[in-house]
Amino acid sequence: MTDPSVRDQIHRDVLRSDDSYGLLPEFVTMVHDALEAEDDATVRELVAPLHYADIADLIETLGSEDRARFVRAVKSVFNAEILPELDDAVRAEVIEELGFEDFAACLREVESDDAVYLAGQIEDEDERATVLAKLPAELRAVIEQALALPEFSAGRLMQRELVAVPSYWTVGETIDYLRSGARLPDEFYQIFIVDPRHRPVGNVRLSALLRARRPVRLREIMDPKTAEIPITMDQEEVAFLFRQQNLLSAPVVDASGRLVGRVTVDDVVDVIDEEAEDDMFRLAGLSEGDLFSAVVDTVKSRFTWLLLNLGTAVLASLVIGLFESTLEAVVALAVLMPIVASMGGNAGTQTLTIAVRALATKELTAANATRIVGKEVAIGLINGLVFAVLTGAVSWVWFGNPAIGVVIGAAMIINMVAAGLAGIAIPLVLDRLKVDPAVSSGVFLTTVTDVVGFFAFLGLAAVFIL
Amino acid sequence: MTDPSVRDQIHRDVLRSDDSYGLLPEFVTMVHDALEAEDDATVRELVAPLHYADIADLIETLGSEDRARFVRAVKSVFNAEILPELDDAVRAEVIEELGFEDFAACLREVESDDAVYLAGQIEDEDERATVLAKLPAELRAVIEQALALPEFSAGRLMQRELVAVPSYWTVGETIDYLRSGARLPDEFYQIFIVDPRHRPVGNVRLSALLRARRPVRLREIMDPKTAEIPITMDQEEVAFLFRQQNLLSAPVVDASGRLVGRVTVDDVVDVIDEEAEDDMFRLAGLSEGDLFSAVVDTVKSRFTWLLLNLGTAVLASLVIGLFESTLEAVVALAVLMPIVASMGGNAGTQTLTIAVRALATKELTAANATRIVGKEVAIGLINGLVFAVLTGAVSWVWFGNPAIGVVIGAAMIINMVAAGLAGIAIPLVLDRLKVDPAVSSGVFLTTVTDVVGFFAFLGLAAVFIL
């Protein structure tokens, strides 16, 4: 299997299909079989042509036992770049299998922002100290400084390596400096222009630098100063700025305005991705992605939401309990009552999801909140009327009782309006109170739509049918 | 207000707060007041210092009437870059207000990928032809070619402007070529290396080019060929690749492997963002973000999901209807029955959300599906047991009847296992059938958890309590 043409064959045949990227199951099976057979040499040969991101995907796809065997098999040739790409739960397993010594070696290999990120993932203070002790003093200092900053801040995200030169330099001087072998980052997308106090005053795109002639001064081709990122700024704000202004990289400044680092778009892509994903997960009552977590951890992380939901469900039952005598008299009400609550819950969730996302992307702000609330109530009213007619007609025919049709229709209108109002008002209020609306809105919404739904339907029935 | 220091003051005081980006409501109010007073000069002065992305946000934030007035006020100085940043519904309003002539002028100003995107947004064929007729022949040809490609394909996303040179060129020759004023894109992040048949064979990062000495040949500093993007590839696959491999830009090739364009990360950021957002919206039964849509359009777009949900709710009612006599005999069952269905629905949604997201990010594949299904069923069983004890105890105490406690507990276990199984199996099956699991999984899931929930609870009660 050492024949390169065989490797190419693997790459073509089992690694990727024609119109989509990603590992093919056949390839994963080949790796699994080699692991089962404890044939480490074949494992190493199979993954040798892979991009580090593909190896990360492969490690995630393997079962827990295979995962440990895989890490042992490739330990001697382990690519440090794999680590930042892994899911948190999987990464913890891999690091444990690598051991402190090899993990510290990985930290030395990756760029400073990745080293900070990886070191920050070790939650146990003693373990982290053990790993940091194995690093060169300079890198250790960088990591310790960054970890002292708030989690999810720009300072955690930034790279310290950058190119900064004064504005009076010429294009020629700058290119000579870059060629001089000065200590430079591996990759950079722009050159920051700084004043004598090392504050950013602008930046030069590399394409502009390459196009200009040698005697041109940088100040003539630099872009006027764009957004600076304070080192303590939350990463979601950083992501907003990058997305809004299509930035590739941006300068990070300390409290006195000095240039201390840069954030690059590849790190921000991960933040943007996580941001939308987190909101999606939170709306469903998940504290985090738990696909690769152990069963017991997953049960724990999902428990709180289910318990809260049980509270809501019991509350709804208490409301129903108020009308036991009504239900005894007209059992048809018990048959129909989930419809009103369920429709309210679904309509409210539509509004809620739009509101939570719009708050995250700053499309919903104090400036347009009133208008949007009005719109959602109007939509609730219209949908309420439409579904009142539909449901009322069905119920009338089903139970041959027009009064039931009228009652369920009226309850539908009330609950749909309540759902629209609650769906927009709850996240707005939580956001104003600085509570993440994605985390908690759902419980409040279900409470409103269940309580209003059952109360309106059974209450109206108690008054008008009995 | 023409004094630049006043403008700076606005910029500092009302445009942005200290620790977050985005328009402040005070600023929006100032613009609104100027629009009300029909003071177009002030409107133009207020927005003059703004980034085009901020102006796009401002337009979105304004009400529909203000929006039209705003466009009329700034028409003479309208920045074409604003258009791609707008929400679809808002953009349609702005384009209508601009008129075909000014819209065509905008298409000429933006880069080719944005021009393709904007032209593609005009759905009416005749209107599109009218606009295209106002463009120079070359740009029109580019747009028409791109629009002939499938929507959401790499060809729609790519820019045609790029820098491609042969590998035998030296660094010096390349820099001279870039300085020669040859027709080059405004901005480029890498130089593509092509063979004599114009097929990509590698790329040179600009930072590597700047660091190398003039006599060095490009082949010595080029990165080996990385992923190529077929022109027909779906944009979600493109986004997957960029995210996975942290790419800045990548070559797009036609069917014969020739380099025809490049996709850059700023366009992919939008795709990544939309992808997660779309899944989040679809899970909630929204066909698209409708925050800025008119009420009537919003009602229409949300109607289908609510109608489907009504179907599910009626189905659940039919199940309940099977047990009318049981409910008449023990009305406590009617009080408790929503609890089992609701808990199942919530547990199932947790699993479903994880599965839909993991399918989108390719973390859940045929290679690990069996293991994940097993895990979710195990979680359903454990949560079922825990909540069976809790709910059973509460119900026993509430109604003083141990049999009711046992029945609700048993039903809870059954429904939680069903929820876990359905939550993972439904999206897997839909994905295998090439149906987007985010769109349709929810309805199937609710049907399962409602039907199983009510049937198990009332059925067990009919057997063991009556």
PDB file of C-alpha atoms in Angstrom, chain A residues 30-200:
ATOM      1  CA  MET A  30     -11.320   0.352   5.829  1.00  0.00           C
ATOM      2  CA  VAL A  31      -9.792   2.308   8.716  1.00  0.00           C
ATOM      3  CA  HIS A  32     -12.002   0.518  11.215  1.00  0.00           C
ATOM      4  CA  ASP A  33     -10.943  -2.886   9.845  1.00  0.00           C
ATOM      5  CA  ALA A  34      -7.265  -1.958  10.035  1.00  0.00           C
ATOM      6  CA  LEU A  35      -7.769  -0.793  13.639  1.00  0.00           C
ATOM      7  CA  GLU A  36      -9.535  -4.055  14.520  1.00  0.00           C
ATOM      8  CA  ALA A  37      -6.624  -5.985  13.023  1.00  0.00           C
ATOM      9  CA  GLU A  38      -4.208  -3.788  15.016  1.00  0.00           C
ATOM     10  CA  ASP A  39      -2.432  -3.063  11.750  1.00  0.00           C
ATOM     11  CA  ASP A  40      -1.062   0.374  12.646  1.00  0.00           C
ATOM     12  CA  ALA A  41       1.088   0.651   9.536  1.00  0.00           C
ATOM     13  CA  THR A  42      -1.955   0.356   7.271  1.00  0.00           C
ATOM     14  CA  VAL A  43      -3.843   2.886   9.366  1.00  0.00           C
ATOM     15  CA  ARG A  44      -1.027   5.380   8.947  1.00  0.00           C
ATOM     16  CA  GLU A  45      -0.855   4.714   5.219  1.00  0.00           C
ATOM     17  CA  LEU A  46      -4.588   5.104   4.795  1.00  0.00           C
ATOM     18  CA  VAL A  47      -4.691   8.529   6.418  1.00  0.00           C
ATOM     19  CA  ALA A  48      -1.379   9.811   5.034  1.00  0.00           C
ATOM     20  CA  PRO A  49      -2.962  11.536   1.981  1.00  0.00           C
ATOM     21  CA  LEU A  50      -5.714  13.143   4.074  1.00  0.00           C
ATOM     22  CA  HIS A  51      -6.072  16.824   4.924  1.00  0.00           C
ATOM     23  CA  TYR A  52      -5.886  17.388   8.672  1.00  0.00           C
ATOM     24  CA  ALA A  53      -9.530  18.463   8.671  1.00  0.00           C
ATOM     25  CA  ASP A  54     -10.500  15.128   7.098  1.00  0.00           C
ATOM     26  CA  ILE A  55      -8.547  13.284   9.795  1.00  0.00           C
ATOM     27  CA  ALA A  56     -10.450  15.286  12.409  1.00  0.00           C
ATOM     28  CA  ASP A  57     -13.741  14.249  10.789  1.00  0.00           C
ATOM     29  CA  LEU A  58     -12.545  10.644  10.704  1.00  0.00           C
ATOM     30  CA  ILE A  59     -11.688  10.686  14.416  1.00  0.00           C
ATOM     31  CA  GLU A  60     -15.154  12.075  15.199  1.00  0.00           C
ATOM     32  CA  THR A  61     -16.810   9.388  13.106  1.00  0.00           C
ATOM     33  CA  LEU A  62     -15.014   6.489  14.796  1.00  0.00           C
ATOM     34  CA  GLY A  63     -16.472   4.888  17.925  1.00  0.00           C
ATOM     35  CA  SER A  64     -14.858   5.653  21.271  1.00  0.00           C
ATOM     36  CA  GLU A  65     -12.779   2.467  21.306  1.00  0.00           C
ATOM     37  CA  ASP A  66     -11.580   2.870  17.709  1.00  0.00           C
ATOM     38  CA  ARG A  67     -10.770   6.477  18.492  1.00  0.00           C
ATOM     39  CA  ALA A  68      -8.286   5.587  21.226  1.00  0.00           C
ATOM     40  CA  ARG A  69      -6.702   2.901  19.052  1.00  0.00           C
ATOM     41  CA  PHE A  70      -6.477   5.352  16.173  1.00  0.00           C
ATOM     42  CA  VAL A  71      -4.680   7.977  18.246  1.00  0.00           C
ATOM     43  CA  ARG A  72      -2.211   5.347  19.487  1.00  0.00           C
ATOM     44  CA  ALA A  73      -1.614   4.213  15.898  1.00  0.00           C
ATOM     45  CA  VAL A  74      -0.876   7.678  14.494  1.00  0.00           C
ATOM     46  CA  LYS A  75       0.721   9.171  17.629  1.00  0.00           C
ATOM     47  CA  SER A  76       4.201   9.253  16.104  1.00  0.00           C
ATOM     48  CA  VAL A  77       2.980  11.247  13.087  1.00  0.00           C
ATOM     49  CA  PHE A  78       0.146  13.153  14.781  1.00  0.00           C
ATOM     50  CA  ASN A  79      -0.591  16.501  13.099  1.00  0.00           C
ATOM     51  CA  ALA A  80      -1.234  19.170  15.736  1.00  0.00           C
ATOM     52  CA  GLU A  81      -3.595  21.023  13.351  1.00  0.00           C
ATOM     53  CA  ILE A  82      -6.143  18.254  13.867  1.00  0.00           C
ATOM     54  CA  LEU A  83      -6.872  19.284  17.452  1.00  0.00           C
ATOM     55  CA  PRO A  84      -8.581  22.670  16.919  1.00  0.00           C
ATOM     56  CA  GLU A  85     -10.917  21.045  14.363  1.00  0.00           C
ATOM     57  CA  LEU A  86     -12.347  18.464  16.777  1.00  0.00           C
ATOM     58  CA  ASP A  87     -15.614  18.508  18.689  1.00  0.00           C
ATOM     59  CA  ASP A  88     -14.981  19.360  22.377  1.00  0.00           C
ATOM     60  CA  ALA A  89     -15.958  15.966  23.771  1.00  0.00           C
ATOM     61  CA  VAL A  90     -13.911  14.109  21.170  1.00  0.00           C
ATOM     62  CA  ARG A  91     -10.934  16.401  21.683  1.00  0.00           C
ATOM     63  CA  ALA A  92     -10.879  15.651  25.414  1.00  0.00           C
ATOM     64  CA  GLU A  93     -10.618  11.933  24.611  1.00  0.00           C
ATOM     65  CA  VAL A  94      -7.840  12.501  22.093  1.00  0.00           C
ATOM     66  CA  ILE A  95      -5.838  14.697  24.473  1.00  0.00           C
ATOM     67  CA  GLU A  96      -6.148  12.114  27.212  1.00  0.00           C
ATOM     68  CA  GLU A  97      -4.864   9.454  24.845  1.00  0.00           C
ATOM     69  CA  LEU A  98      -1.998  11.675  23.668  1.00  0.00           C
ATOM     70  CA  GLY A  99      -0.790  12.464  27.168  1.00  0.00           C
ATOM     71  CA  PHE A 100       0.569  15.775  28.462  1.00  0.00           C
ATOM     72  CA  GLU A 101       3.931  15.458  26.756  1.00  0.00           C
ATOM     73  CA  ASP A 102       2.561  15.042  23.232  1.00  0.00           C
ATOM     74  CA  PHE A 103      -0.209  17.554  23.828  1.00  0.00           C
ATOM     75  CA  ALA A 104       2.373  20.171  24.871  1.00  0.00           C
ATOM     76  CA  ALA A 105       4.269  19.374  21.677  1.00  0.00           C
ATOM     77  CA  CYS A 106       1.080  20.085  19.732  1.00  0.00           C
ATOM     78  CA  LEU A 107       0.693  23.472  21.426  1.00  0.00           C
ATOM     79  CA  ARG A 108       4.190  24.384  20.272  1.00  0.00           C
ATOM     80  CA  GLU A 109       3.341  23.491  16.687  1.00  0.00           C
ATOM     81  CA  VAL A 110       0.099  25.407  16.149  1.00  0.00           C
ATOM     82  CA  GLU A 111      -0.352  29.185  15.814  1.00  0.00           C
ATOM     83  CA  SER A 112      -0.666  31.234  18.969  1.00  0.00           C
ATOM     84  CA  ASP A 113      -4.440  31.713  18.746  1.00  0.00           C
ATOM     85  CA  ASP A 114      -4.947  27.976  18.391  1.00  0.00           C
ATOM     86  CA  ALA A 115      -2.544  27.292  21.275  1.00  0.00           C
ATOM     87  CA  VAL A 116      -4.557  29.660  23.480  1.00  0.00           C
ATOM     88  CA  TYR A 117      -7.792  27.991  22.430  1.00  0.00           C
ATOM     89  CA  LEU A 118      -6.512  24.468  23.054  1.00  0.00           C
ATOM     90  CA  ALA A 119      -4.940  25.338  26.415  1.00  0.00           C
ATOM     91  CA  GLY A 120      -8.218  27.004  27.410  1.00  0.00           C
ATOM     92  CA  GLN A 121     -10.059  23.742  26.757  1.00  0.00           C
ATOM     93  CA  ILE A 122      -8.302  22.024  29.680  1.00  0.00           C
ATOM     94  CA  GLU A 123     -10.640  22.791  32.519  1.00  0.00           C
ATOM     95  CA  ASP A 124      -8.670  21.265  35.365  1.00  0.00           C
ATOM     96  CA  GLU A 125      -6.292  23.961  36.704  1.00  0.00           C
ATOM     97  CA  ASP A 126      -3.609  21.484  37.803  1.00  0.00           C
ATOM     98  CA  GLU A 127      -3.620  19.659  34.489  1.00  0.00           C
ATOM     99  CA  ARG A 128      -3.356  22.934  32.637  1.00  0.00           C
ATOM    100  CA  ALA A 129      -0.410  24.016  34.800  1.00  0.00           C
ATOM    101  CA  THR A 130       1.321  20.684  34.096  1.00  0.00           C
ATOM    102  CA  VAL A 131       0.951  21.203  30.350  1.00  0.00           C
ATOM    103  CA  LEU A 132       1.995  24.878  30.429  1.00  0.00           C
ATOM    104  CA  ALA A 133       5.120  23.968  32.436  1.00  0.00           C
ATOM    105  CA  LYS A 134       6.289  21.939  29.447  1.00  0.00           C
ATOM    106  CA  LEU A 135       6.175  24.944  27.101  1.00  0.00           C
ATOM    107  CA  PRO A 136       8.881  27.514  26.312  1.00  0.00           C
ATOM    108  CA  ALA A 137       8.617  30.564  28.601  1.00  0.00           C
ATOM    109  CA  GLU A 138       7.528  32.920  25.826  1.00  0.00           C
ATOM    110  CA  LEU A 139       4.658  30.783  24.558  1.00  0.00           C
ATOM    111  CA  ARG A 140       3.589  30.086  28.139  1.00  0.00           C
ATOM    112  CA  ALA A 141       3.438  33.829  28.822  1.00  0.00           C
ATOM    113  CA  VAL A 142       1.333  34.436  25.698  1.00  0.00           C
ATOM    114  CA  ILE A 143      -1.111  31.714  26.686  1.00  0.00           C
ATOM    115  CA  GLU A 144      -1.355  32.807  30.314  1.00  0.00           C
ATOM    116  CA  GLN A 145      -1.956  36.434  29.317  1.00  0.00           C
ATOM    117  CA  ALA A 146      -4.677  35.436  26.867  1.00  0.00           C
ATOM    118  CA  LEU A 147      -6.357  33.061  29.317  1.00  0.00           C
ATOM    119  CA  ALA A 148      -6.539  35.917  31.836  1.00  0.00           C
ATOM    120  CA  LEU A 149      -8.890  37.683  29.405  1.00  0.00           C
ATOM    121  CA  PRO A 150     -12.628  36.901  29.490  1.00  0.00           C
ATOM    122  CA  GLU A 151     -13.659  33.741  27.647  1.00  0.00           C
ATOM    123  CA  PHE A 152     -15.202  34.456  24.226  1.00  0.00           C
ATOM    124  CA  SER A 153     -13.388  37.822  24.026  1.00  0.00           C
ATOM    125  CA  ALA A 154     -11.456  39.105  21.023  1.00  0.00           C
ATOM    126  CA  GLY A 155      -8.253  38.621  23.013  1.00  0.00           C
ATOM    127  CA  ARG A 156      -8.848  34.873  23.113  1.00  0.00           C
ATOM    128  CA  LEU A 157      -9.493  34.799  19.381  1.00  0.00           C
ATOM    129  CA  MET A 158      -6.628  36.947  18.176  1.00  0.00           C
ATOM    130  CA  GLN A 159      -3.199  36.043  16.867  1.00  0.00           C
ATOM    131  CA  ARG A 160      -0.295  38.072  18.193  1.00  0.00           C
ATOM    132  CA  GLU A 161       1.825  37.562  15.073  1.00  0.00           C
ATOM    133  CA  LEU A 162       1.256  40.379  12.564  1.00  0.00           C
ATOM    134  CA  VAL A 163       3.004  42.776  10.224  1.00  0.00           C
ATOM    135  CA  ALA A 164       2.931  46.433  11.329  1.00  0.00           C
ATOM    136  CA  VAL A 165       4.964  49.198   9.717  1.00  0.00           C
ATOM    137  CA  PRO A 166       4.913  53.030   9.697  1.00  0.00           C
ATOM    138  CA  SER A 167       3.035  54.952   7.009  1.00  0.00           C
ATOM    139  CA  TYR A 168       6.123  56.795   5.725  1.00  0.00           C
ATOM    140  CA  TRP A 169       7.692  53.547   4.480  1.00  0.00           C
ATOM    141  CA  THR A 170       7.692  52.989   0.735  1.00  0.00           C
ATOM    142  CA  VAL A 171       6.388  49.898  -1.018  1.00  0.00           C
ATOM    143  CA  GLY A 172      10.013  48.978  -1.814  1.00  0.00           C
ATOM    144  CA  GLU A 173      11.148  49.269   1.802  1.00  0.00           C
ATOM    145  CA  THR A 174       8.189  47.175   2.915  1.00  0.00           C
ATOM    146  CA  ILE A 175       8.848  44.383   0.419  1.00  0.00           C
ATOM    147  CA  ASP A 176      12.554  44.388   1.363  1.00  0.00           C
ATOM    148  CA  TYR A 177      11.546  44.109   5.023  1.00  0.00           C
ATOM    149  CA  LEU A 178       9.224  41.193   4.268  1.00  0.00           C
ATOM    150  CA  ARG A 179      12.001  39.474   2.291  1.00  0.00           C
ATOM    151  CA  SER A 180      14.591  40.105   5.020  1.00  0.00           C
ATOM    152  CA  GLY A 181      13.494  37.052   6.944  1.00  0.00           C
ATOM    153  CA  ALA A 182      12.221  39.198   9.822  1.00  0.00           C
ATOM    154  CA  ARG A 183      10.037  37.284  12.255  1.00  0.00           C
ATOM    155  CA  LEU A 184       6.718  37.244  10.486  1.00  0.00           C
ATOM    156  CA  PRO A 185       3.503  35.254  10.758  1.00  0.00           C
ATOM    157  CA  ASP A 186       3.174  32.216   8.474  1.00  0.00           C
ATOM    158  CA  GLU A 187       0.344  33.847   6.648  1.00  0.00           C
ATOM    159  CA  PHE A 188      -0.951  37.411   6.623  1.00  0.00           C
ATOM    160  CA  TYR A 189      -3.623  39.094   4.564  1.00  0.00           C
ATOM    161  CA  GLN A 190      -2.848  42.756   5.111  1.00  0.00           C
ATOM    162  CA  ILE A 191      -0.192  45.025   6.511  1.00  0.00           C
ATOM    163  CA  PHE A 192      -1.173  47.205   9.442  1.00  0.00           C
ATOM    164  CA  ILE A 193       0.032  50.779   9.420  1.00  0.00           C
ATOM    165  CA  VAL A 194       0.824  52.141  12.892  1.00  0.00           C
ATOM    166  CA  ASP A 195       1.744  55.547  14.281  1.00  0.00           C
ATOM    167  CA  PRO A 196       4.833  56.080  16.489  1.00  0.00           C
ATOM    168  CA  ARG A 197       2.825  55.001  19.553  1.00  0.00           C
ATOM    169  CA  HIS A 198       1.916  51.748  17.781  1.00  0.00           C
ATOM    170  CA  ARG A 199      -1.728  52.673  17.323  1.00  0.00           C
ATOM    171  CA  PRO A 200      -3.288  51.457  14.055  1.00  0.00           C
TER     172      PRO A 200
END
